[in-house]
Amino acid sequence: QVQLVESGGGLVQPGGSLRLSCAASGSSSQYYTIGWFRQAPGKEREGVSCISPTEGTTYYADFVKGRFTISRDSAKNTVYLEMSTLKPEDTAVYYCAADLATVRAMCAFPPYDNYYWGQGTQVTVSS
């Protein structure tokens, strides 16, 4: 079993930056692929970025590539999502999730069922 806790969300103006954190716990959590997903009101949940346990493989959705960076700190058992050049369209609840799949399988293929999920953190991009 994996437990996940997100933090770092908040209100930021367009063009600003935020860093989200996903703290994982559980005896096997270090072996899981960790991903960031988001869901805006009225929209389906979508994959944002995922990172493998070895940190050698990452996935980025086209709509965030070049703006967001995912990283993993194994000592802290925490995955980060550094978001820059934020747009109003990035406004959503951001969730982290854990699964044993590869990064592309986890992040790029909905409906993203049967993952371990955190509670989510709200990101609002508005002037």
mmCIF file of C-alpha atoms in Angstrom:
data_model
loop_
_atom_site.group_PDB
_atom_site.id
_atom_site.type_symbol
_atom_site.label_atom_id
_atom_site.label_comp_id
_atom_site.label_asym_id
_atom_site.label_seq_id
_atom_site.Cartn_x
_atom_site.Cartn_y
_atom_site.Cartn_z
ATOM 1 C CA GLN A 1 0.000 0.000 0.000
ATOM 2 C CA VAL A 2 1.151 3.526 -0.813
ATOM 3 C CA GLN A 3 0.025 6.700 0.896
ATOM 4 C CA LEU A 4 0.433 10.021 -0.904
ATOM 5 C CA VAL A 5 0.134 13.587 0.359
ATOM 6 C CA GLU A 6 0.255 16.574 -2.000
ATOM 7 C CA SER A 7 1.197 20.101 -1.027
ATOM 8 C CA GLY A 8 2.323 23.348 -2.596
ATOM 9 C CA GLY A 9 -0.772 24.517 -4.399
ATOM 10 C CA GLY A 10 -2.093 28.021 -4.202
ATOM 11 C CA LEU A 11 -2.986 31.158 -6.090
ATOM 12 C CA VAL A 12 -0.475 32.517 -8.584
ATOM 13 C CA GLN A 13 -0.641 35.090 -11.343
ATOM 14 C CA PRO A 14 -0.207 34.143 -14.996
ATOM 15 C CA GLY A 15 3.456 33.662 -15.811
ATOM 16 C CA GLY A 16 4.279 32.733 -12.242
ATOM 17 C CA SER A 17 5.685 29.564 -10.743
ATOM 18 C CA LEU A 18 4.791 26.968 -8.139
ATOM 19 C CA ARG A 19 6.386 23.789 -6.885
ATOM 20 C CA LEU A 20 4.137 20.931 -5.909
ATOM 21 C CA SER A 21 5.284 18.145 -3.620
ATOM 22 C CA CYS A 22 4.050 14.578 -3.356
ATOM 23 C CA ALA A 23 5.251 12.807 -0.245
ATOM 24 C CA ALA A 24 4.994 9.036 -0.506
ATOM 25 C CA SER A 25 5.028 6.510 2.283
ATOM 26 C CA GLY A 26 4.696 2.763 2.555
ATOM 27 C CA SER A 27 7.252 -0.005 2.568
ATOM 28 C CA SER A 28 7.217 -0.457 -1.218
ATOM 29 C CA SER A 29 6.597 3.124 -2.302
ATOM 30 C CA GLN A 30 10.114 3.545 -3.657
ATOM 31 C CA TYR A 31 9.369 0.998 -6.389
ATOM 32 C CA TYR A 32 6.348 2.806 -7.787
ATOM 33 C CA THR A 33 6.059 5.096 -10.738
ATOM 34 C CA ILE A 34 4.711 8.423 -9.490
ATOM 35 C CA GLY A 35 2.579 10.695 -11.613
ATOM 36 C CA TRP A 36 0.903 14.063 -11.500
ATOM 37 C CA PHE A 37 -2.622 14.408 -12.827
ATOM 38 C CA ARG A 38 -5.019 17.301 -12.865
ATOM 39 C CA GLN A 39 -8.723 17.880 -13.157
ATOM 40 C CA ALA A 40 -10.420 21.165 -13.913
ATOM 41 C CA PRO A 41 -14.138 21.778 -13.377
ATOM 42 C CA GLY A 42 -16.169 20.161 -16.131
ATOM 43 C CA LYS A 43 -13.193 18.332 -17.599
ATOM 44 C CA GLU A 44 -11.838 14.818 -17.452
ATOM 45 C CA ARG A 45 -8.798 14.030 -15.398
ATOM 46 C CA GLU A 46 -5.641 14.261 -17.487
ATOM 47 C CA GLY A 47 -2.096 13.072 -17.079
ATOM 48 C CA VAL A 48 0.491 15.802 -16.595
ATOM 49 C CA SER A 49 3.834 14.158 -15.859
ATOM 50 C CA CYS A 50 5.174 10.862 -14.528
ATOM 51 C CA ILE A 51 8.555 9.656 -13.324
ATOM 52 C CA SER A 52 9.970 6.164 -12.935
ATOM 53 C CA PRO A 53 11.450 4.721 -9.730
ATOM 54 C CA THR A 54 14.936 4.933 -11.230
ATOM 55 C CA GLU A 55 14.468 8.577 -12.268
ATOM 56 C CA GLY A 56 15.722 7.664 -15.718
ATOM 57 C CA THR A 57 12.411 7.932 -17.517
ATOM 58 C CA THR A 58 9.896 10.750 -17.491
ATOM 59 C CA TYR A 59 6.761 11.626 -19.361
ATOM 60 C CA TYR A 60 5.300 15.053 -20.034
ATOM 61 C CA ALA A 61 1.993 15.890 -21.591
ATOM 62 C CA ASP A 62 2.291 18.120 -24.632
ATOM 63 C CA PHE A 63 0.482 20.968 -22.919
ATOM 64 C CA VAL A 64 3.128 21.270 -20.189
ATOM 65 C CA LYS A 65 6.315 20.260 -21.993
ATOM 66 C CA GLY A 66 8.946 22.951 -21.618
ATOM 67 C CA ARG A 67 7.157 24.575 -18.696
ATOM 68 C CA PHE A 68 6.943 21.857 -16.039
ATOM 69 C CA THR A 69 9.703 19.677 -14.618
ATOM 70 C CA ILE A 70 9.225 16.531 -12.572
ATOM 71 C CA SER A 71 11.891 15.269 -10.196
ATOM 72 C CA ARG A 72 12.290 12.690 -7.472
ATOM 73 C CA ASP A 73 14.183 12.874 -4.194
ATOM 74 C CA SER A 74 14.660 9.292 -3.077
ATOM 75 C CA ALA A 75 16.065 10.288 0.321
ATOM 76 C CA LYS A 76 12.865 12.149 1.136
ATOM 77 C CA ASN A 77 10.645 9.756 -0.829
ATOM 78 C CA THR A 78 9.107 12.786 -2.461
ATOM 79 C CA VAL A 79 8.278 13.716 -6.035
ATOM 80 C CA TYR A 80 8.148 17.347 -7.098
ATOM 81 C CA LEU A 81 6.485 19.127 -9.961
ATOM 82 C CA GLU A 82 8.081 22.472 -10.737
ATOM 83 C CA MET A 83 5.643 24.562 -12.713
ATOM 84 C CA SER A 84 6.659 27.742 -14.477
ATOM 85 C CA THR A 85 5.108 30.098 -16.992
ATOM 86 C CA LEU A 86 1.750 29.175 -15.572
ATOM 87 C CA LYS A 87 -1.363 29.880 -17.586
ATOM 88 C CA PRO A 88 -4.992 30.265 -16.529
ATOM 89 C CA GLU A 89 -5.633 26.990 -18.352
ATOM 90 C CA ASP A 90 -3.431 25.265 -15.765
ATOM 91 C CA THR A 91 -6.005 25.952 -13.067
ATOM 92 C CA ALA A 92 -7.100 22.615 -11.638
ATOM 93 C CA VAL A 93 -6.873 20.295 -8.702
ATOM 94 C CA TYR A 94 -3.561 18.496 -9.015
ATOM 95 C CA TYR A 95 -3.302 14.934 -7.762
ATOM 96 C CA CYS A 96 -0.354 12.637 -7.443
ATOM 97 C CA ALA A 97 -0.694 8.915 -7.960
ATOM 98 C CA ALA A 98 1.380 5.762 -7.686
ATOM 99 C CA ASP A 99 1.383 2.645 -9.825
ATOM 100 C CA LEU A 100 3.707 -0.126 -10.953
ATOM 101 C CA ALA A 101 3.247 0.658 -14.642
ATOM 102 C CA THR A 102 5.767 2.385 -16.886
ATOM 103 C CA VAL A 103 5.575 6.156 -17.091
ATOM 104 C CA ARG A 104 3.880 6.268 -20.465
ATOM 105 C CA ALA A 105 1.383 3.561 -19.605
ATOM 106 C CA MET A 106 0.533 5.336 -16.379
ATOM 107 C CA CYS A 107 0.386 8.899 -17.641
ATOM 108 C CA ALA A 108 -0.757 8.767 -21.253
ATOM 109 C CA PHE A 109 -3.636 6.305 -21.232
ATOM 110 C CA PRO A 110 -6.890 7.114 -19.473
ATOM 111 C CA PRO A 111 -9.034 6.465 -17.524
ATOM 112 C CA TYR A 112 -6.252 6.143 -14.929
ATOM 113 C CA ASP A 113 -8.028 3.551 -12.855
ATOM 114 C CA ASN A 114 -6.716 1.518 -9.942
ATOM 115 C CA TYR A 115 -3.923 3.853 -8.902
ATOM 116 C CA TYR A 116 -3.096 4.963 -5.401
ATOM 117 C CA TRP A 117 -4.183 8.608 -5.121
ATOM 118 C CA GLY A 118 -3.452 11.557 -2.917
ATOM 119 C CA GLN A 119 -6.088 14.028 -1.808
ATOM 120 C CA GLY A 120 -5.136 16.720 -4.295
ATOM 121 C CA THR A 121 -3.977 20.314 -4.062
ATOM 122 C CA GLN A 122 -5.647 23.288 -5.723
ATOM 123 C CA VAL A 123 -3.699 25.373 -8.214
ATOM 124 C CA THR A 124 -5.338 28.588 -9.344
ATOM 125 C CA VAL A 125 -3.727 30.794 -11.984
ATOM 126 C CA SER A 126 -5.455 34.138 -12.157
ATOM 127 C CA SER A 127 -4.699 37.823 -12.312
#
